[in-house]
GROMACS .gro file of C-alpha atoms in nm:
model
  324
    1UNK     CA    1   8.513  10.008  29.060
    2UNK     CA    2   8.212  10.057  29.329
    3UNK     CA    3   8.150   9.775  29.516
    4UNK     CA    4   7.809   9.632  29.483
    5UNK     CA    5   7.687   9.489  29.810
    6UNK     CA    6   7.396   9.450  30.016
    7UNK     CA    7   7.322   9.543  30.365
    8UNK     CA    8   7.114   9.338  30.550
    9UNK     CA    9   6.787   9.492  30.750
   10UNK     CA   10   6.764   9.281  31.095
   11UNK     CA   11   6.413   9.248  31.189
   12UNK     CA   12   6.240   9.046  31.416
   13UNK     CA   13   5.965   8.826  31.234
   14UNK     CA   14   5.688   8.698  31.482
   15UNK     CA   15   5.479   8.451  31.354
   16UNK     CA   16   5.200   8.215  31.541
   17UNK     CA   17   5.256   7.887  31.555
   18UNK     CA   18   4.973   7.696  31.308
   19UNK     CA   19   4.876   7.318  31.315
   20UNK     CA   20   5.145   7.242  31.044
   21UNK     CA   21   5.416   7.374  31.228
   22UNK     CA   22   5.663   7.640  31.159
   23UNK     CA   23   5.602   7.870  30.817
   24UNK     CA   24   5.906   7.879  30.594
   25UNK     CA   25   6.234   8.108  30.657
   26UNK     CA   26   6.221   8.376  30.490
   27UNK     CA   27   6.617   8.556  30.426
   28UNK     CA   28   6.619   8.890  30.529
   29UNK     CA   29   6.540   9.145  30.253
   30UNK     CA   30   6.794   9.475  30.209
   31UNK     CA   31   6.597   9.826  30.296
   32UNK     CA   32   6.699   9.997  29.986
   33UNK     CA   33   6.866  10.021  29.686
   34UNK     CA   34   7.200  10.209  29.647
   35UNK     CA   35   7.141  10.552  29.553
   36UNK     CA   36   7.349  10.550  29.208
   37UNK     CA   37   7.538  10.313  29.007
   38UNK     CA   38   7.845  10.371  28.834
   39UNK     CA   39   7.693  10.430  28.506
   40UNK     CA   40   7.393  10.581  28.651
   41UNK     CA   41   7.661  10.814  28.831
   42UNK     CA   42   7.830  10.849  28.446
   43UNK     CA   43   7.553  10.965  28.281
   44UNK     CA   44   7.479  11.239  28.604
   45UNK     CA   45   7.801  11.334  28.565
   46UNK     CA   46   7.837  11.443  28.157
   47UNK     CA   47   7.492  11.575  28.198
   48UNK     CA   48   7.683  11.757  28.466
   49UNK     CA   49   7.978  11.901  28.280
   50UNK     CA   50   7.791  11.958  27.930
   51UNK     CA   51   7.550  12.260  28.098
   52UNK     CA   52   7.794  12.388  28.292
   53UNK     CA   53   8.023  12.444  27.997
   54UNK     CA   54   7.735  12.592  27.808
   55UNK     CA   55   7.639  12.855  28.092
   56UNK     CA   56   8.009  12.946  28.105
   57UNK     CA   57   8.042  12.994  27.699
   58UNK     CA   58   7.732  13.197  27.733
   59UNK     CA   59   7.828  13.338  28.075
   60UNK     CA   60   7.485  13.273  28.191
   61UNK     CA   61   7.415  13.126  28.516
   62UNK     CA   62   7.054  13.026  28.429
   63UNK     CA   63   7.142  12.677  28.281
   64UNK     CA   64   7.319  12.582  28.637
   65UNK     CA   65   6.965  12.586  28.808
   66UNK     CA   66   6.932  12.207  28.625
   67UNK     CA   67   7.247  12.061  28.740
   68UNK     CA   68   7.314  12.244  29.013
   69UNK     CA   69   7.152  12.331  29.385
   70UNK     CA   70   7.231  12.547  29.696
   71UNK     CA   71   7.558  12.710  29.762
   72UNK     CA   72   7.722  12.489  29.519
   73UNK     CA   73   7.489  12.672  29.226
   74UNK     CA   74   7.517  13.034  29.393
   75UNK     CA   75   7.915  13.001  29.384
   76UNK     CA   76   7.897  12.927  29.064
   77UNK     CA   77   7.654  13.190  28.965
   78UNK     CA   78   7.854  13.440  29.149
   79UNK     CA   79   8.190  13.354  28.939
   80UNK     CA   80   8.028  13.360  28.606
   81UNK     CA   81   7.874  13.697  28.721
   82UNK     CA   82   8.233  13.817  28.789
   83UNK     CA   83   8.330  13.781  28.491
   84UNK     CA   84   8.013  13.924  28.318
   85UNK     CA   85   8.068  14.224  28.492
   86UNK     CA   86   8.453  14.290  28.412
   87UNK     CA   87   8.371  14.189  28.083
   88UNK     CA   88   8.604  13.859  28.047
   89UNK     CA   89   8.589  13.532  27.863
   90UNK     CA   90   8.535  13.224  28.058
   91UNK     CA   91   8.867  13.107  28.164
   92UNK     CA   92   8.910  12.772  27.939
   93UNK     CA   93   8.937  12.514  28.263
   94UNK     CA   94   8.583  12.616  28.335
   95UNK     CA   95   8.492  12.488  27.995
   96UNK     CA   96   8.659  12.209  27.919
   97UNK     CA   97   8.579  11.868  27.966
   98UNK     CA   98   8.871  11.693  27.783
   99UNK     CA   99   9.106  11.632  28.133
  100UNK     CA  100   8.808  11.580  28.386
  101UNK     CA  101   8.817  11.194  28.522
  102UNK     CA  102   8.581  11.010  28.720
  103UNK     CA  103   8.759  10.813  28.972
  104UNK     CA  104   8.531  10.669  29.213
  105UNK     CA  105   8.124  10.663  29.266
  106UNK     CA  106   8.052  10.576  29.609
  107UNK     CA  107   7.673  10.519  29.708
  108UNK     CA  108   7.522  10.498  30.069
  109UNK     CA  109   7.164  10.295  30.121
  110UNK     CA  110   6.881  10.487  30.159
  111UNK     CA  111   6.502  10.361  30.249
  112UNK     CA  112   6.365  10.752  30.132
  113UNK     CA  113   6.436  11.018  29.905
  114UNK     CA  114   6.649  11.231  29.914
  115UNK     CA  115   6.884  11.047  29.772
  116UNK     CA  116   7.265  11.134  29.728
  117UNK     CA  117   7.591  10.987  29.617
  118UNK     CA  118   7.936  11.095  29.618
  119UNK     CA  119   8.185  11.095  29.319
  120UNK     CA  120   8.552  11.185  29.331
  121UNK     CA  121   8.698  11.380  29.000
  122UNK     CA  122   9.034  11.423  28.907
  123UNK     CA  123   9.082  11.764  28.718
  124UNK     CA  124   9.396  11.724  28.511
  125UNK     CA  125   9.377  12.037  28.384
  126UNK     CA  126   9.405  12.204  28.749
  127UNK     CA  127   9.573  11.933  28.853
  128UNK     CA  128   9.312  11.902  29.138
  129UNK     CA  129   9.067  11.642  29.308
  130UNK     CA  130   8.729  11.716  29.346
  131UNK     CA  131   8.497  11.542  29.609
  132UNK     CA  132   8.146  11.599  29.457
  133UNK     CA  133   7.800  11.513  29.633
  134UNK     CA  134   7.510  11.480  29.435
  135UNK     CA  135   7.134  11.509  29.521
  136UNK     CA  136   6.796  11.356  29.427
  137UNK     CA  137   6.514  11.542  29.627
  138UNK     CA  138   6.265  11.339  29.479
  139UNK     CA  139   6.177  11.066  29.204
  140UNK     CA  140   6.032  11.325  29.008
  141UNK     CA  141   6.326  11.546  29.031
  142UNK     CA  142   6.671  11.559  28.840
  143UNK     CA  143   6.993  11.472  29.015
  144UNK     CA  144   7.189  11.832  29.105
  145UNK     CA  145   7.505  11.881  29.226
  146UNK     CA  146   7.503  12.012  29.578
  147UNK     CA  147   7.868  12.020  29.737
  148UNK     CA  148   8.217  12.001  29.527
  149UNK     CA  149   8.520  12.081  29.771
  150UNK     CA  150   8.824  12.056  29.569
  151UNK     CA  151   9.201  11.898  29.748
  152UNK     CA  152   9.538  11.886  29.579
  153UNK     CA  153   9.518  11.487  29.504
  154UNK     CA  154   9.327  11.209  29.576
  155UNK     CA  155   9.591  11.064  29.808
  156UNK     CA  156   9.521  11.359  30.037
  157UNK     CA  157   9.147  11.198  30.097
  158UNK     CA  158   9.131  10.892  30.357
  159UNK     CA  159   8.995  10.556  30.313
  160UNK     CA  160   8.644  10.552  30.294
  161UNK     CA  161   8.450  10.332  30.556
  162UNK     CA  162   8.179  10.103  30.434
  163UNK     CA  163   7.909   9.890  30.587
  164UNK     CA  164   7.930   9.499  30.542
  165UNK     CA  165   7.745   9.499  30.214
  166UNK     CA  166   7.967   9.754  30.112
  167UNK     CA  167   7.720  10.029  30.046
  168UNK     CA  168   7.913  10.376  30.193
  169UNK     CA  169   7.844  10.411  30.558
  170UNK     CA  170   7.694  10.772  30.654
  171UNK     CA  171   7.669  10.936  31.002
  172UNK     CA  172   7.371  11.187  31.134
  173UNK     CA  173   7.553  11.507  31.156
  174UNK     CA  174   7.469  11.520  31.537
  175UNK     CA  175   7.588  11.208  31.622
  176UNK     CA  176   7.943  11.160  31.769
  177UNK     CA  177   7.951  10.800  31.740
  178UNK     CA  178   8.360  10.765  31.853
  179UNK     CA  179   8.477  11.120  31.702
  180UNK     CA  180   8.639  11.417  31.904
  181UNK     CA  181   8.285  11.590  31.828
  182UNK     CA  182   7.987  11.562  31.668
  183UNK     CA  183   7.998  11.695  31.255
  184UNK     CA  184   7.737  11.945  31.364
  185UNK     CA  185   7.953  12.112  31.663
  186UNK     CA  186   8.306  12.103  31.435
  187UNK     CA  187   8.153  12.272  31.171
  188UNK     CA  188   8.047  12.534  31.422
  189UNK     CA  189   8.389  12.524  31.594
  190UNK     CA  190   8.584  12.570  31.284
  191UNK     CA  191   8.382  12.839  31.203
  192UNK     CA  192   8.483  13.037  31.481
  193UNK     CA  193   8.841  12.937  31.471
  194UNK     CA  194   8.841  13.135  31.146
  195UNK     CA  195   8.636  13.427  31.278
  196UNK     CA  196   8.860  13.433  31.616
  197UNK     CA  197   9.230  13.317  31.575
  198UNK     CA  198   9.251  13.363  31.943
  199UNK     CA  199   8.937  13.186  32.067
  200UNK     CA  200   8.940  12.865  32.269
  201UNK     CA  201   8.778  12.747  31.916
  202UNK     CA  202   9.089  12.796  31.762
  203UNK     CA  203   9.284  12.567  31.945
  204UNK     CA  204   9.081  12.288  31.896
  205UNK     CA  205   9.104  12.295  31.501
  206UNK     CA  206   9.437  12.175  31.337
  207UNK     CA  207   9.645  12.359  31.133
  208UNK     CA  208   9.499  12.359  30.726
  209UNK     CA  209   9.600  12.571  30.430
  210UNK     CA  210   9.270  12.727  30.397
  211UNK     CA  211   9.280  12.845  30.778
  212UNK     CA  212   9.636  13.021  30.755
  213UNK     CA  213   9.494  13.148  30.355
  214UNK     CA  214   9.233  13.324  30.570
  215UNK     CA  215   9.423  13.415  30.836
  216UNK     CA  216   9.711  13.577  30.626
  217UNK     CA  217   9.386  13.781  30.355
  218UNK     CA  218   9.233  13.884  30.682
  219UNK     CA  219   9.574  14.032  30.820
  220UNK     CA  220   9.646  14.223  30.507
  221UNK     CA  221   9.325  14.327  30.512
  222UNK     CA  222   9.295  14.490  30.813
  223UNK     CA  223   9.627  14.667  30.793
  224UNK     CA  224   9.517  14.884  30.511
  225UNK     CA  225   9.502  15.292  30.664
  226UNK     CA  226   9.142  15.411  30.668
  227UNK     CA  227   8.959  15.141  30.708
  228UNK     CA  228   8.794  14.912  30.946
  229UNK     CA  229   8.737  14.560  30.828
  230UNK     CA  230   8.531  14.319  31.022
  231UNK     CA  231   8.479  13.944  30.930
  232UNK     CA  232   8.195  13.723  31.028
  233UNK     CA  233   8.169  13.337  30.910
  234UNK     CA  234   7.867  13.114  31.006
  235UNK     CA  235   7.811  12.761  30.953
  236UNK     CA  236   7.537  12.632  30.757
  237UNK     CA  237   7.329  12.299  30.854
  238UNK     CA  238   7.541  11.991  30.764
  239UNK     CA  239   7.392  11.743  30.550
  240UNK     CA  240   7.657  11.503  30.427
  241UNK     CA  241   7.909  11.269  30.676
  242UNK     CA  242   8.048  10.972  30.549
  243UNK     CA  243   8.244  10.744  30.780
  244UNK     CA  244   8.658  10.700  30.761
  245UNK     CA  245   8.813  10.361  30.768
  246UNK     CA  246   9.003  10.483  31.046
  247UNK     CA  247   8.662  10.536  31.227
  248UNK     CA  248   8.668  10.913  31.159
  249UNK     CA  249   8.463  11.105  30.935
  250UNK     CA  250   8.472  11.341  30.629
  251UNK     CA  251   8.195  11.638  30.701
  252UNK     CA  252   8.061  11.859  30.431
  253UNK     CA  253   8.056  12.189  30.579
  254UNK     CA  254   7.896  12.499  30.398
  255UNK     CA  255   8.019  12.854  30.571
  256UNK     CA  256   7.870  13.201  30.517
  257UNK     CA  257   8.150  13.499  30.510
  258UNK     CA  258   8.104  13.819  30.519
  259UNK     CA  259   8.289  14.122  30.474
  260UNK     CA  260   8.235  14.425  30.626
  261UNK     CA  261   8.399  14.732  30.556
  262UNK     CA  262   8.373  15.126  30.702
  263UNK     CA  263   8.612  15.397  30.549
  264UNK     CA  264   8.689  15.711  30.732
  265UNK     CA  265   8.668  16.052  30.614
  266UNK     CA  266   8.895  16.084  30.347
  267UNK     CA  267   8.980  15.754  30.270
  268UNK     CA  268   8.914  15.518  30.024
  269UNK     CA  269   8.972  15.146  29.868
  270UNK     CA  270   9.028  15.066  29.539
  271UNK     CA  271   9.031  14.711  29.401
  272UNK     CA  272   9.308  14.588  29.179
  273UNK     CA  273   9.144  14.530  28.819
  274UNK     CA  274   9.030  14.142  28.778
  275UNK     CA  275   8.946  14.129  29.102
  276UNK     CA  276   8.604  13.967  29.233
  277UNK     CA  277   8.576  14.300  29.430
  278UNK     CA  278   8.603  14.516  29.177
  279UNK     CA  279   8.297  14.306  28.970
  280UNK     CA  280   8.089  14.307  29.253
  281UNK     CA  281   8.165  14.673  29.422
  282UNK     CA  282   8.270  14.895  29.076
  283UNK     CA  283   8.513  15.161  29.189
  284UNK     CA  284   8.660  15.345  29.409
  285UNK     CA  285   8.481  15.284  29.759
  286UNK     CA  286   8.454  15.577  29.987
  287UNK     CA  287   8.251  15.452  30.313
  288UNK     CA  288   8.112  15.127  30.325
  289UNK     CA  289   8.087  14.795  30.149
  290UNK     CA  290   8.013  14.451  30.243
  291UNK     CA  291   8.057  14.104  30.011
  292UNK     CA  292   7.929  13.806  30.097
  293UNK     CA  293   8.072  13.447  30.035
  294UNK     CA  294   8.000  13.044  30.052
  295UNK     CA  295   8.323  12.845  30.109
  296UNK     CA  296   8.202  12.458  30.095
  297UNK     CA  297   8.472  12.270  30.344
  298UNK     CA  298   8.559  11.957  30.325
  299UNK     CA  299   8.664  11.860  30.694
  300UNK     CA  300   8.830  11.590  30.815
  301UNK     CA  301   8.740  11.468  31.186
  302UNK     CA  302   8.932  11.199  31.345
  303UNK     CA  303   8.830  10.919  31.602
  304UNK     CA  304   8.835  11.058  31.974
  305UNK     CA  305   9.207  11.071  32.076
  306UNK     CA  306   9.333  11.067  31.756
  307UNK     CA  307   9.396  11.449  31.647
  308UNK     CA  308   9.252  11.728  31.553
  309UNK     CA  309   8.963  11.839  31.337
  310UNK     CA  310   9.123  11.980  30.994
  311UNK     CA  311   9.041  12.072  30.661
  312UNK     CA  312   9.145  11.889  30.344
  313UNK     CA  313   8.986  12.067  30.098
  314UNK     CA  314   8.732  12.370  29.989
  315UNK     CA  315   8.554  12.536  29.730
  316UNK     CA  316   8.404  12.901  29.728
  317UNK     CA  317   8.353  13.258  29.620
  318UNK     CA  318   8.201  13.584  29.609
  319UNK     CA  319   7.812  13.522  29.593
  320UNK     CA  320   7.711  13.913  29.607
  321UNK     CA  321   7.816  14.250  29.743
  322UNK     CA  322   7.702  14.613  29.784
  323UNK     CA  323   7.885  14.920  29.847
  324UNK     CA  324   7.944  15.298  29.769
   0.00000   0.00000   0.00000
């Protein structure tokens, strides 16, 4: 159920004093509404899943551009362009509505558009959780979907933290406000930590599945004969922070990856059939290709003294590639 509550604005109301005295109290008025109510958020969210089966049964990523925005909507393009290009069927999760749950709608205060709320899904089907942030630009505009990191369970997300009118409480992505580091600077530290498994970056980052995924692709990778492979991520600005019970926060993080590769003389890579590779970069590739990706994080940053920054869940893919 989301908690309805309001916060209050405290302002300082001066007055002069008139022949009659004092004017009347007035009770402080809230700033805003909440961005989205659970039905509201209901409605958002069928709209949601309806299009996006219908540009997967089509495999057309045109449709997204109404539900969807930014990297969310360009990893999505880019996996309904894989399977365009191998010629496949859309794999049935991606289709199917029938085991997709809201669980929770959670709505910060806000005085100005944009507006945004987040919504936590539980994907039967993939037996997954996703934690999905949706946008409203404008008044004018349609709510999008904008960020949809995906963790093994619900239970693996913390407790939420929320003001004292129970709207969700959100943090500037500069501001460290208690944490080991600003949202801003972990993004940018994790960042490196995957670029640079020996950087001083590195050691400040906990241990996460996704960092020893990367960490174990990029060592196969760059033990194949012939080749040299060079990886590059980049952080993207951070827009979303919600506060942690705990006095934490969750950060969503949007990285850039590329992949670089150079073959010698002689050499060449082949990708195994089915693979995004082989959609984006055809054959056989006999001296260069690159591929580009978005990997939406969904980090977890504790209180100062209290751990390590760590990932708890993420959601990406190929978004283009060249090569010959």
């Amino acid at each position: 159920m989301v908690r309805r509550r309001l916060v209050v604005l405290l302002a300082a109301l001066l007055v002069p004093l008139v022949a009659c005295g004092l004017p009347a109290r007035k009770d402080p008025e809230p700033p805003a509404k909440v961005a989205a109510s659970r039905s509201e958020a209901a409605t958002i969210f069928d709209r949601y899943v309806d299009v996006r089966a219908t540009a997967y049964e089509l495999l057309d990523p045109g449709p997204l551009s109404t539900i969807e925005a930014g990297s969310v909507l360009q990893i999505d393009s880019g996996a309904i362009s894989v399977h365009r290009l191998l010629g496949e069927q859309a794999p049935n999760d991606a289709v199917s509505s029938s085991d997709v749950t809201v669980l929770d709608v959670y709505s910060p205060r806000f005085g100005t558009y944009p507006l945004w709320f987040l919504a936590v899904v539980r994907d039967d089907d993939r037996g997954l959780t996703r934690v999905q942030v949706y946008e409203r630009p404008a008044a004018a505009m349609q709510w999008a979907l904008v960020a949809s990191p995906e963790t093994t369970s619900e239970e693996a997300l913390p407790e939420l933290g929320f003001d004292s009118h129970g709207a969700l409480e959100t943090l500037p992505p500069g501001d460290t406000s208690g944490l080991v580091a600003s949202p801003t600077a972990v993004a940018a530290t994790y960042a490196t930590a995957l670029e640079k498994p020996g950087s001083p970056e590195a050691g400040q980052i906990g241990t996460d599945g996704f960092v020893e995924e990367v960490r174990r692709v990029n060592g196969d990778l760059a033990g194949i004969k012939g080749i040299t492979y060079d990886q590059t991520w980049t952080p993207q600005r951070v827009k979303y922070v919600v506060r942690t019970a705990d006095g934490g926060a969750l950060v969503f993080a949007t990285l850039t990856r590329k992949e670089k590769y150079r073959i010698k003389d002689g050499a060449f890579v082949d990708w195994p059939d089915g693979s995004p590779q082989k959609a984006f970069l055809g054959g056989k590739l006999y001296a260069r290709g690159e591929l580009r990706y978005f990997h939406q994080v969904l980090l977890y940053v504790p209180k100062a003294g209290d751990g390590k920054p760590h990932a708890i869940g993420q959601y990406g893919g190929i978004v283009d590639g060249d090569g010959y």
